[in-house]
């Protein structure tokens, strides 16, 4: 009856190794590449210049970095009311003095004498509000994790609910880490978009895991003679098609959004949609390949400990 069952638990070393390797690579990259934090969290300055004609974003960025002696983020835009062209320069972690502003303006005018660069707006950003939002978002994640553990422990108490709950939350941490990895390697900043993706993945990724746990509970009743590992393999195999189809459908829609964002140069949308895709793919992987095998390993360890005590 179970010839076609996929042995997910038996392949746990492969699955765990893949996740651990990617986590280690991401951690190393974090120290080597550095983590970009948006101005709303770190504080800094935002300068807007109007200009005429056509200029390249990369060239403007080099000119600004040469004038200020530090890395900046440059974005090009159109003024909807006037139809003019603007360039927005973001400087992280500190404001800008009047002397540096004058030097930057002179550098832009010297580099582009025909573009008529004019300072339109200067804002020194206080990071307090952004930091408060960041802390509140982390507290929301922590509270959601605790509530999920309690909910799973109560709903699936017949199959060792609290261990199932903790394992599910560990898988969510795994998924959120991959969202961070996508943000890091794509050069996006840790911003409100990043926190929005984290909160969205927190609610989305748990769905497949709950379905699998529900199948485990049912299959334990239907097949009492099977080992826990075999019951988990059967349950994951039964849930495989649903999990993949659901994820592919949503990822396809997000992929279209990414293509449109790339075509139109809308980085704010891209910085949400692409990490969301990575988080969803990580979520289906963790639900199918990490949660079940990890839970079986924990339950077998607990059973072995109880046997030793007896």
PDB file of C-alpha atoms in Angstrom:
ATOM      1  CA  UNK A   1       0.000   0.000   0.000  1.00  0.00           C
ATOM      2  CA  UNK A   2       2.873   2.351   0.788  1.00  0.00           C
ATOM      3  CA  UNK A   3       5.333   1.489  -2.058  1.00  0.00           C
ATOM      4  CA  UNK A   4       5.013   5.000  -3.493  1.00  0.00           C
ATOM      5  CA  UNK A   5       5.584   6.747  -0.178  1.00  0.00           C
ATOM      6  CA  UNK A   6       8.588   9.080  -0.313  1.00  0.00           C
ATOM      7  CA  UNK A   7      11.110   8.526   2.464  1.00  0.00           C
ATOM      8  CA  UNK A   8      11.479  12.105   3.684  1.00  0.00           C
ATOM      9  CA  UNK A   9      12.653  11.052   7.138  1.00  0.00           C
ATOM     10  CA  UNK A  10      15.320   8.771   5.689  1.00  0.00           C
ATOM     11  CA  UNK A  11      16.768  11.688   3.706  1.00  0.00           C
ATOM     12  CA  UNK A  12      16.881  14.013   6.713  1.00  0.00           C
ATOM     13  CA  UNK A  13      20.692  14.298   6.717  1.00  0.00           C
ATOM     14  CA  UNK A  14      20.612  15.632   3.157  1.00  0.00           C
ATOM     15  CA  UNK A  15      17.822  18.116   3.929  1.00  0.00           C
ATOM     16  CA  UNK A  16      19.424  19.297   7.166  1.00  0.00           C
ATOM     17  CA  UNK A  17      22.817  19.661   5.443  1.00  0.00           C
ATOM     18  CA  UNK A  18      21.350  21.842   2.685  1.00  0.00           C
ATOM     19  CA  UNK A  19      19.726  24.202   5.182  1.00  0.00           C
ATOM     20  CA  UNK A  20      22.751  24.356   7.492  1.00  0.00           C
ATOM     21  CA  UNK A  21      25.105  25.027   4.563  1.00  0.00           C
ATOM     22  CA  UNK A  22      22.948  27.911   3.300  1.00  0.00           C
ATOM     23  CA  UNK A  23      22.684  29.362   6.807  1.00  0.00           C
ATOM     24  CA  UNK A  24      26.468  29.241   7.268  1.00  0.00           C
ATOM     25  CA  UNK A  25      27.075  30.855   3.853  1.00  0.00           C
ATOM     26  CA  UNK A  26      24.605  33.622   4.687  1.00  0.00           C
ATOM     27  CA  UNK A  27      26.201  34.307   8.064  1.00  0.00           C
ATOM     28  CA  UNK A  28      29.657  34.523   6.502  1.00  0.00           C
ATOM     29  CA  UNK A  29      28.328  36.814   3.762  1.00  0.00           C
ATOM     30  CA  UNK A  30      26.746  39.050   6.414  1.00  0.00           C
ATOM     31  CA  UNK A  31      30.171  39.753   7.916  1.00  0.00           C
ATOM     32  CA  UNK A  32      31.976  40.025   4.573  1.00  0.00           C
ATOM     33  CA  UNK A  33      29.384  42.079   2.629  1.00  0.00           C
ATOM     34  CA  UNK A  34      27.839  43.944   5.543  1.00  0.00           C
ATOM     35  CA  UNK A  35      24.124  44.434   6.144  1.00  0.00           C
ATOM     36  CA  UNK A  36      22.402  47.459   4.640  1.00  0.00           C
ATOM     37  CA  UNK A  37      19.903  49.061   7.013  1.00  0.00           C
ATOM     38  CA  UNK A  38      17.360  51.520   5.673  1.00  0.00           C
ATOM     39  CA  UNK A  39      17.394  55.110   6.888  1.00  0.00           C
ATOM     40  CA  UNK A  40      14.050  54.654   8.660  1.00  0.00           C
ATOM     41  CA  UNK A  41      15.818  52.252  11.077  1.00  0.00           C
ATOM     42  CA  UNK A  42      19.345  53.674  11.178  1.00  0.00           C
ATOM     43  CA  UNK A  43      18.668  57.387  10.755  1.00  0.00           C
ATOM     44  CA  UNK A  44      20.452  59.588   8.233  1.00  0.00           C
ATOM     45  CA  UNK A  45      19.734  62.163   5.564  1.00  0.00           C
ATOM     46  CA  UNK A  46      17.644  62.268   2.386  1.00  0.00           C
ATOM     47  CA  UNK A  47      18.534  64.846  -0.272  1.00  0.00           C
ATOM     48  CA  UNK A  48      16.479  65.502  -3.391  1.00  0.00           C
ATOM     49  CA  UNK A  49      17.895  67.300  -6.437  1.00  0.00           C
ATOM     50  CA  UNK A  50      16.070  68.345  -9.578  1.00  0.00           C
ATOM     51  CA  UNK A  51      17.900  68.187 -12.885  1.00  0.00           C
ATOM     52  CA  UNK A  52      17.409  68.505 -16.627  1.00  0.00           C
ATOM     53  CA  UNK A  53      18.284  66.150 -19.449  1.00  0.00           C
ATOM     54  CA  UNK A  54      19.472  62.564 -18.945  1.00  0.00           C
ATOM     55  CA  UNK A  55      21.967  61.242 -16.397  1.00  0.00           C
ATOM     56  CA  UNK A  56      22.912  57.692 -15.411  1.00  0.00           C
ATOM     57  CA  UNK A  57      22.111  56.581 -11.863  1.00  0.00           C
ATOM     58  CA  UNK A  58      25.421  54.721 -11.465  1.00  0.00           C
ATOM     59  CA  UNK A  59      27.418  57.765 -12.581  1.00  0.00           C
ATOM     60  CA  UNK A  60      25.550  60.031 -10.167  1.00  0.00           C
ATOM     61  CA  UNK A  61      26.163  57.551  -7.365  1.00  0.00           C
ATOM     62  CA  UNK A  62      29.917  57.544  -8.056  1.00  0.00           C
ATOM     63  CA  UNK A  63      29.996  61.343  -8.104  1.00  0.00           C
ATOM     64  CA  UNK A  64      28.129  61.608  -4.796  1.00  0.00           C
ATOM     65  CA  UNK A  65      30.243  58.940  -3.080  1.00  0.00           C
ATOM     66  CA  UNK A  66      33.425  60.652  -4.279  1.00  0.00           C
ATOM     67  CA  UNK A  67      32.214  64.016  -2.944  1.00  0.00           C
ATOM     68  CA  UNK A  68      31.067  62.680   0.454  1.00  0.00           C
ATOM     69  CA  UNK A  69      33.610  59.890   0.903  1.00  0.00           C
ATOM     70  CA  UNK A  70      31.033  57.244   1.831  1.00  0.00           C
ATOM     71  CA  UNK A  71      28.499  54.867   0.318  1.00  0.00           C
ATOM     72  CA  UNK A  72      25.060  56.245  -0.524  1.00  0.00           C
ATOM     73  CA  UNK A  73      21.869  55.030  -2.154  1.00  0.00           C
ATOM     74  CA  UNK A  74      20.713  56.919  -5.261  1.00  0.00           C
ATOM     75  CA  UNK A  75      17.260  56.682  -6.852  1.00  0.00           C
ATOM     76  CA  UNK A  76      15.950  58.392  -9.950  1.00  0.00           C
ATOM     77  CA  UNK A  77      12.316  59.558 -10.220  1.00  0.00           C
ATOM     78  CA  UNK A  78       9.878  61.798 -12.072  1.00  0.00           C
ATOM     79  CA  UNK A  79       7.896  64.610 -10.455  1.00  0.00           C
ATOM     80  CA  UNK A  80       4.256  63.877 -11.298  1.00  0.00           C
ATOM     81  CA  UNK A  81       3.149  67.514 -10.948  1.00  0.00           C
ATOM     82  CA  UNK A  82       5.915  69.240 -12.875  1.00  0.00           C
ATOM     83  CA  UNK A  83       7.111  66.397 -15.081  1.00  0.00           C
ATOM     84  CA  UNK A  84      10.690  67.201 -14.089  1.00  0.00           C
ATOM     85  CA  UNK A  85      13.407  64.700 -13.193  1.00  0.00           C
ATOM     86  CA  UNK A  86      14.620  64.186  -9.626  1.00  0.00           C
ATOM     87  CA  UNK A  87      17.431  62.278  -8.003  1.00  0.00           C
ATOM     88  CA  UNK A  88      17.084  61.212  -4.362  1.00  0.00           C
ATOM     89  CA  UNK A  89      20.252  60.562  -2.342  1.00  0.00           C
ATOM     90  CA  UNK A  90      20.032  58.609   0.920  1.00  0.00           C
ATOM     91  CA  UNK A  91      22.844  58.783   3.472  1.00  0.00           C
ATOM     92  CA  UNK A  92      22.601  56.271   6.299  1.00  0.00           C
ATOM     93  CA  UNK A  93      23.328  56.684  10.025  1.00  0.00           C
ATOM     94  CA  UNK A  94      24.024  60.418  10.143  1.00  0.00           C
ATOM     95  CA  UNK A  95      22.747  63.724   8.859  1.00  0.00           C
ATOM     96  CA  UNK A  96      24.525  66.088   6.489  1.00  0.00           C
ATOM     97  CA  UNK A  97      26.109  69.405   7.345  1.00  0.00           C
ATOM     98  CA  UNK A  98      25.673  72.618   5.380  1.00  0.00           C
ATOM     99  CA  UNK A  99      29.314  72.427   4.252  1.00  0.00           C
ATOM    100  CA  UNK A 100      28.949  68.851   2.931  1.00  0.00           C
ATOM    101  CA  UNK A 101      25.699  69.790   1.218  1.00  0.00           C
ATOM    102  CA  UNK A 102      27.366  72.721  -0.552  1.00  0.00           C
ATOM    103  CA  UNK A 103      30.308  70.525  -1.577  1.00  0.00           C
ATOM    104  CA  UNK A 104      27.941  67.864  -2.948  1.00  0.00           C
ATOM    105  CA  UNK A 105      25.933  70.416  -4.920  1.00  0.00           C
ATOM    106  CA  UNK A 106      29.116  71.841  -6.425  1.00  0.00           C
ATOM    107  CA  UNK A 107      30.355  68.348  -7.325  1.00  0.00           C
ATOM    108  CA  UNK A 108      27.122  67.514  -9.153  1.00  0.00           C
ATOM    109  CA  UNK A 109      27.128  70.790 -11.043  1.00  0.00           C
ATOM    110  CA  UNK A 110      30.765  70.294 -12.046  1.00  0.00           C
ATOM    111  CA  UNK A 111      30.158  66.713 -13.191  1.00  0.00           C
ATOM    112  CA  UNK A 112      26.981  67.649 -15.100  1.00  0.00           C
ATOM    113  CA  UNK A 113      27.283  71.310 -16.156  1.00  0.00           C
ATOM    114  CA  UNK A 114      24.398  71.044 -18.637  1.00  0.00           C
ATOM    115  CA  UNK A 115      21.933  69.312 -16.280  1.00  0.00           C
ATOM    116  CA  UNK A 116      21.247  72.297 -13.998  1.00  0.00           C
ATOM    117  CA  UNK A 117      21.292  70.387 -10.708  1.00  0.00           C
ATOM    118  CA  UNK A 118      19.303  72.251  -8.029  1.00  0.00           C
ATOM    119  CA  UNK A 119      18.718  71.241  -4.402  1.00  0.00           C
ATOM    120  CA  UNK A 120      14.979  70.659  -3.933  1.00  0.00           C
ATOM    121  CA  UNK A 121      14.722  69.191  -0.433  1.00  0.00           C
ATOM    122  CA  UNK A 122      16.903  68.138   2.516  1.00  0.00           C
ATOM    123  CA  UNK A 123      15.671  65.944   5.379  1.00  0.00           C
ATOM    124  CA  UNK A 124      17.633  64.684   8.361  1.00  0.00           C
ATOM    125  CA  UNK A 125      15.836  61.526   9.503  1.00  0.00           C
ATOM    126  CA  UNK A 126      15.505  60.509  13.148  1.00  0.00           C
ATOM    127  CA  UNK A 127      15.741  56.719  13.554  1.00  0.00           C
ATOM    128  CA  UNK A 128      13.653  56.619  16.735  1.00  0.00           C
ATOM    129  CA  UNK A 129      10.303  55.903  15.072  1.00  0.00           C
ATOM    130  CA  UNK A 130      11.803  53.286  12.772  1.00  0.00           C
ATOM    131  CA  UNK A 131      13.552  51.572  15.658  1.00  0.00           C
ATOM    132  CA  UNK A 132      10.320  51.488  17.642  1.00  0.00           C
ATOM    133  CA  UNK A 133       8.559  49.884  14.662  1.00  0.00           C
ATOM    134  CA  UNK A 134      11.397  47.349  14.324  1.00  0.00           C
ATOM    135  CA  UNK A 135      11.150  46.383  17.996  1.00  0.00           C
ATOM    136  CA  UNK A 136       7.349  46.127  17.834  1.00  0.00           C
ATOM    137  CA  UNK A 137       7.580  43.940  14.736  1.00  0.00           C
ATOM    138  CA  UNK A 138      10.031  41.610  16.500  1.00  0.00           C
ATOM    139  CA  UNK A 139       7.711  41.452  19.504  1.00  0.00           C
ATOM    140  CA  UNK A 140       4.825  40.601  17.159  1.00  0.00           C
ATOM    141  CA  UNK A 141       6.894  37.766  15.671  1.00  0.00           C
ATOM    142  CA  UNK A 142       7.784  36.452  19.144  1.00  0.00           C
ATOM    143  CA  UNK A 143       4.175  36.641  20.341  1.00  0.00           C
ATOM    144  CA  UNK A 144       2.940  34.894  17.196  1.00  0.00           C
ATOM    145  CA  UNK A 145       5.503  32.118  17.725  1.00  0.00           C
ATOM    146  CA  UNK A 146       4.365  31.537  21.309  1.00  0.00           C
ATOM    147  CA  UNK A 147       0.685  31.495  20.294  1.00  0.00           C
ATOM    148  CA  UNK A 148       1.448  29.017  17.502  1.00  0.00           C
ATOM    149  CA  UNK A 149       3.212  26.674  19.910  1.00  0.00           C
ATOM    150  CA  UNK A 150       0.263  26.836  22.316  1.00  0.00           C
ATOM    151  CA  UNK A 151      -2.275  26.317  19.511  1.00  0.00           C
ATOM    152  CA  UNK A 152      -0.429  23.334  18.000  1.00  0.00           C
ATOM    153  CA  UNK A 153       0.172  21.827  21.447  1.00  0.00           C
ATOM    154  CA  UNK A 154      -3.566  21.921  22.203  1.00  0.00           C
ATOM    155  CA  UNK A 155      -4.804  20.867  18.788  1.00  0.00           C
ATOM    156  CA  UNK A 156      -2.336  18.007  18.329  1.00  0.00           C
ATOM    157  CA  UNK A 157      -1.853  16.912  21.930  1.00  0.00           C
ATOM    158  CA  UNK A 158      -2.495  13.273  20.962  1.00  0.00           C
ATOM    159  CA  UNK A 159       0.684  13.198  18.892  1.00  0.00           C
ATOM    160  CA  UNK A 160       2.937  15.099  21.295  1.00  0.00           C
ATOM    161  CA  UNK A 161       1.646  18.571  20.578  1.00  0.00           C
ATOM    162  CA  UNK A 162       4.204  20.828  22.247  1.00  0.00           C
ATOM    163  CA  UNK A 163       7.178  19.227  20.457  1.00  0.00           C
ATOM    164  CA  UNK A 164       5.264  19.549  17.192  1.00  0.00           C
ATOM    165  CA  UNK A 165       4.645  23.214  17.986  1.00  0.00           C
ATOM    166  CA  UNK A 166       8.282  23.995  18.781  1.00  0.00           C
ATOM    167  CA  UNK A 167       9.425  22.164  15.642  1.00  0.00           C
ATOM    168  CA  UNK A 168       6.971  24.160  13.504  1.00  0.00           C
ATOM    169  CA  UNK A 169       8.264  27.438  14.958  1.00  0.00           C
ATOM    170  CA  UNK A 170      11.871  26.382  14.323  1.00  0.00           C
ATOM    171  CA  UNK A 171      10.883  25.826  10.689  1.00  0.00           C
ATOM    172  CA  UNK A 172       9.413  29.346  10.597  1.00  0.00           C
ATOM    173  CA  UNK A 173      12.704  30.739  11.894  1.00  0.00           C
ATOM    174  CA  UNK A 174      14.374  28.788   9.075  1.00  0.00           C
ATOM    175  CA  UNK A 175      12.038  30.434   6.530  1.00  0.00           C
ATOM    176  CA  UNK A 176      12.547  33.930   7.931  1.00  0.00           C
ATOM    177  CA  UNK A 177      16.314  33.443   7.795  1.00  0.00           C
ATOM    178  CA  UNK A 178      16.045  32.678   4.086  1.00  0.00           C
ATOM    179  CA  UNK A 179      14.086  35.907   3.608  1.00  0.00           C
ATOM    180  CA  UNK A 180      17.023  37.664   5.258  1.00  0.00           C
ATOM    181  CA  UNK A 181      19.429  35.810   2.925  1.00  0.00           C
ATOM    182  CA  UNK A 182      17.487  36.973  -0.145  1.00  0.00           C
ATOM    183  CA  UNK A 183      17.518  40.544   1.149  1.00  0.00           C
ATOM    184  CA  UNK A 184      21.259  40.374   1.822  1.00  0.00           C
ATOM    185  CA  UNK A 185      22.403  38.823  -1.476  1.00  0.00           C
ATOM    186  CA  UNK A 186      20.144  41.052  -3.596  1.00  0.00           C
ATOM    187  CA  UNK A 187      21.555  44.171  -1.966  1.00  0.00           C
ATOM    188  CA  UNK A 188      18.219  45.253  -0.491  1.00  0.00           C
ATOM    189  CA  UNK A 189      18.097  47.158   2.785  1.00  0.00           C
ATOM    190  CA  UNK A 190      16.579  45.963   6.052  1.00  0.00           C
ATOM    191  CA  UNK A 191      13.472  48.130   5.895  1.00  0.00           C
ATOM    192  CA  UNK A 192       9.742  48.133   6.543  1.00  0.00           C
ATOM    193  CA  UNK A 193       9.389  45.945   3.417  1.00  0.00           C
ATOM    194  CA  UNK A 194      11.639  43.349   5.029  1.00  0.00           C
ATOM    195  CA  UNK A 195       9.542  43.328   8.201  1.00  0.00           C
ATOM    196  CA  UNK A 196       6.347  43.075   6.142  1.00  0.00           C
ATOM    197  CA  UNK A 197       7.701  39.987   4.349  1.00  0.00           C
ATOM    198  CA  UNK A 198       8.731  38.412   7.666  1.00  0.00           C
ATOM    199  CA  UNK A 199       5.241  38.866   9.108  1.00  0.00           C
ATOM    200  CA  UNK A 200       3.606  37.591   5.909  1.00  0.00           C
ATOM    201  CA  UNK A 201       5.792  34.465   5.785  1.00  0.00           C
ATOM    202  CA  UNK A 202       5.086  33.852   9.460  1.00  0.00           C
ATOM    203  CA  UNK A 203       1.402  33.455   8.670  1.00  0.00           C
ATOM    204  CA  UNK A 204       1.750  31.739   5.301  1.00  0.00           C
ATOM    205  CA  UNK A 205       4.408  29.076   5.911  1.00  0.00           C
ATOM    206  CA  UNK A 206       2.649  27.513   8.889  1.00  0.00           C
ATOM    207  CA  UNK A 207      -0.294  26.403   6.713  1.00  0.00           C
ATOM    208  CA  UNK A 208       1.448  23.452   5.049  1.00  0.00           C
ATOM    209  CA  UNK A 209       2.877  22.332   8.376  1.00  0.00           C
ATOM    210  CA  UNK A 210      -0.556  22.326  10.017  1.00  0.00           C
ATOM    211  CA  UNK A 211      -1.964  20.247   7.141  1.00  0.00           C
ATOM    212  CA  UNK A 212       0.843  17.699   7.539  1.00  0.00           C
ATOM    213  CA  UNK A 213       0.324  17.468  11.305  1.00  0.00           C
ATOM    214  CA  UNK A 214      -3.384  16.926  10.681  1.00  0.00           C
ATOM    215  CA  UNK A 215      -2.561  14.061   8.324  1.00  0.00           C
ATOM    216  CA  UNK A 216      -0.147  12.592  10.904  1.00  0.00           C
ATOM    217  CA  UNK A 217      -2.884  12.607  13.541  1.00  0.00           C
ATOM    218  CA  UNK A 218      -5.294  10.891  11.152  1.00  0.00           C
ATOM    219  CA  UNK A 219      -2.773   8.329   9.882  1.00  0.00           C
ATOM    220  CA  UNK A 220      -1.741   7.373  13.407  1.00  0.00           C
ATOM    221  CA  UNK A 221      -5.337   6.372  14.002  1.00  0.00           C
ATOM    222  CA  UNK A 222      -5.666   4.572  10.660  1.00  0.00           C
ATOM    223  CA  UNK A 223      -2.287   2.785  10.797  1.00  0.00           C
ATOM    224  CA  UNK A 224      -1.490   2.084  14.466  1.00  0.00           C
ATOM    225  CA  UNK A 225       1.100  -0.556  13.608  1.00  0.00           C
ATOM    226  CA  UNK A 226       3.340   1.739  11.587  1.00  0.00           C
ATOM    227  CA  UNK A 227       6.368   3.493  13.064  1.00  0.00           C
ATOM    228  CA  UNK A 228       6.265   7.261  13.602  1.00  0.00           C
ATOM    229  CA  UNK A 229       8.758   7.776  10.769  1.00  0.00           C
ATOM    230  CA  UNK A 230       6.575   5.821   8.324  1.00  0.00           C
ATOM    231  CA  UNK A 231       3.426   7.640   9.420  1.00  0.00           C
ATOM    232  CA  UNK A 232       5.175  10.992   8.866  1.00  0.00           C
ATOM    233  CA  UNK A 233       6.424   9.866   5.437  1.00  0.00           C
ATOM    234  CA  UNK A 234       2.894   8.831   4.444  1.00  0.00           C
ATOM    235  CA  UNK A 235       1.442  12.111   5.706  1.00  0.00           C
ATOM    236  CA  UNK A 236       3.996  14.304   3.913  1.00  0.00           C
ATOM    237  CA  UNK A 237       3.542  12.341   0.678  1.00  0.00           C
ATOM    238  CA  UNK A 238      -0.227  12.796   0.882  1.00  0.00           C
ATOM    239  CA  UNK A 239       0.233  16.551   1.414  1.00  0.00           C
ATOM    240  CA  UNK A 240       2.938  16.990  -1.238  1.00  0.00           C
ATOM    241  CA  UNK A 241       0.724  17.827  -4.221  1.00  0.00           C
ATOM    242  CA  UNK A 242      -1.385  20.333  -2.294  1.00  0.00           C
ATOM    243  CA  UNK A 243       1.653  22.090  -0.840  1.00  0.00           C
ATOM    244  CA  UNK A 244       3.466  22.360  -4.168  1.00  0.00           C
ATOM    245  CA  UNK A 245       0.404  23.516  -6.139  1.00  0.00           C
ATOM    246  CA  UNK A 246      -0.480  26.171  -3.554  1.00  0.00           C
ATOM    247  CA  UNK A 247       3.059  27.522  -3.471  1.00  0.00           C
ATOM    248  CA  UNK A 248       3.548  27.488  -7.255  1.00  0.00           C
ATOM    249  CA  UNK A 249       0.300  29.409  -7.757  1.00  0.00           C
ATOM    250  CA  UNK A 250       1.301  32.180  -5.371  1.00  0.00           C
ATOM    251  CA  UNK A 251       4.938  32.286  -6.494  1.00  0.00           C
ATOM    252  CA  UNK A 252       3.834  32.649 -10.118  1.00  0.00           C
ATOM    253  CA  UNK A 253       1.813  35.756  -9.255  1.00  0.00           C
ATOM    254  CA  UNK A 254       4.741  37.201  -7.305  1.00  0.00           C
ATOM    255  CA  UNK A 255       7.121  36.415 -10.183  1.00  0.00           C
ATOM    256  CA  UNK A 256       4.944  38.490 -12.521  1.00  0.00           C
ATOM    257  CA  UNK A 257       5.103  41.352 -10.008  1.00  0.00           C
ATOM    258  CA  UNK A 258       8.925  41.043  -9.938  1.00  0.00           C
ATOM    259  CA  UNK A 259       9.121  41.177 -13.734  1.00  0.00           C
ATOM    260  CA  UNK A 260       6.943  44.287 -13.874  1.00  0.00           C
ATOM    261  CA  UNK A 261       8.951  45.905 -11.057  1.00  0.00           C
ATOM    262  CA  UNK A 262      12.223  45.195 -12.888  1.00  0.00           C
ATOM    263  CA  UNK A 263      10.846  46.506 -16.162  1.00  0.00           C
ATOM    264  CA  UNK A 264       9.618  49.716 -14.536  1.00  0.00           C
ATOM    265  CA  UNK A 265      12.568  50.107 -12.165  1.00  0.00           C
ATOM    266  CA  UNK A 266      10.385  50.078  -9.033  1.00  0.00           C
ATOM    267  CA  UNK A 267      12.856  48.786  -6.454  1.00  0.00           C
ATOM    268  CA  UNK A 268      10.472  49.264  -3.519  1.00  0.00           C
ATOM    269  CA  UNK A 269       8.096  46.627  -4.947  1.00  0.00           C
ATOM    270  CA  UNK A 270      10.942  44.326  -5.980  1.00  0.00           C
ATOM    271  CA  UNK A 271      12.424  44.413  -2.465  1.00  0.00           C
ATOM    272  CA  UNK A 272       9.123  43.009  -1.183  1.00  0.00           C
ATOM    273  CA  UNK A 273       8.113  40.571  -3.931  1.00  0.00           C
ATOM    274  CA  UNK A 274      11.424  38.733  -4.468  1.00  0.00           C
ATOM    275  CA  UNK A 275      12.219  38.015  -0.773  1.00  0.00           C
ATOM    276  CA  UNK A 276       8.583  36.904  -0.489  1.00  0.00           C
ATOM    277  CA  UNK A 277       9.162  34.368  -3.273  1.00  0.00           C
ATOM    278  CA  UNK A 278      12.291  33.055  -1.551  1.00  0.00           C
ATOM    279  CA  UNK A 279      10.470  32.867   1.785  1.00  0.00           C
ATOM    280  CA  UNK A 280       7.598  30.892   0.248  1.00  0.00           C
ATOM    281  CA  UNK A 281       9.958  28.440  -1.467  1.00  0.00           C
ATOM    282  CA  UNK A 282      11.849  28.036   1.801  1.00  0.00           C
ATOM    283  CA  UNK A 283       8.486  27.524   3.527  1.00  0.00           C
ATOM    284  CA  UNK A 284       7.373  24.648   1.311  1.00  0.00           C
ATOM    285  CA  UNK A 285      10.839  23.091   1.625  1.00  0.00           C
ATOM    286  CA  UNK A 286      10.820  23.336   5.422  1.00  0.00           C
ATOM    287  CA  UNK A 287       7.245  22.024   5.714  1.00  0.00           C
ATOM    288  CA  UNK A 288       7.967  18.989   3.549  1.00  0.00           C
ATOM    289  CA  UNK A 289      11.611  18.256   4.287  1.00  0.00           C
ATOM    290  CA  UNK A 290      12.524  19.787   7.657  1.00  0.00           C
ATOM    291  CA  UNK A 291       9.550  19.799  10.055  1.00  0.00           C
ATOM    292  CA  UNK A 292       8.601  16.104   9.803  1.00  0.00           C
ATOM    293  CA  UNK A 293      12.114  14.626   9.931  1.00  0.00           C
ATOM    294  CA  UNK A 294      13.140  17.018  12.729  1.00  0.00           C
ATOM    295  CA  UNK A 295      10.019  16.184  14.734  1.00  0.00           C
ATOM    296  CA  UNK A 296      10.568  12.419  14.287  1.00  0.00           C
ATOM    297  CA  UNK A 297      14.189  12.816  15.409  1.00  0.00           C
ATOM    298  CA  UNK A 298      13.088  14.681  18.532  1.00  0.00           C
ATOM    299  CA  UNK A 299      10.312  12.193  19.360  1.00  0.00           C
ATOM    300  CA  UNK A 300      12.653   9.224  18.891  1.00  0.00           C
ATOM    301  CA  UNK A 301      15.198  10.911  21.154  1.00  0.00           C
ATOM    302  CA  UNK A 302      12.536  11.439  23.843  1.00  0.00           C
ATOM    303  CA  UNK A 303      11.410   7.824  23.533  1.00  0.00           C
ATOM    304  CA  UNK A 304      15.001   6.599  23.889  1.00  0.00           C
ATOM    305  CA  UNK A 305      15.499   8.759  26.993  1.00  0.00           C
ATOM    306  CA  UNK A 306      12.336   7.379  28.592  1.00  0.00           C
ATOM    307  CA  UNK A 307      13.452   3.832  27.837  1.00  0.00           C
ATOM    308  CA  UNK A 308      16.810   4.479  29.503  1.00  0.00           C
ATOM    309  CA  UNK A 309      15.141   5.879  32.612  1.00  0.00           C
ATOM    310  CA  UNK A 310      12.934   2.788  32.929  1.00  0.00           C
TER     311      UNK A 310
END
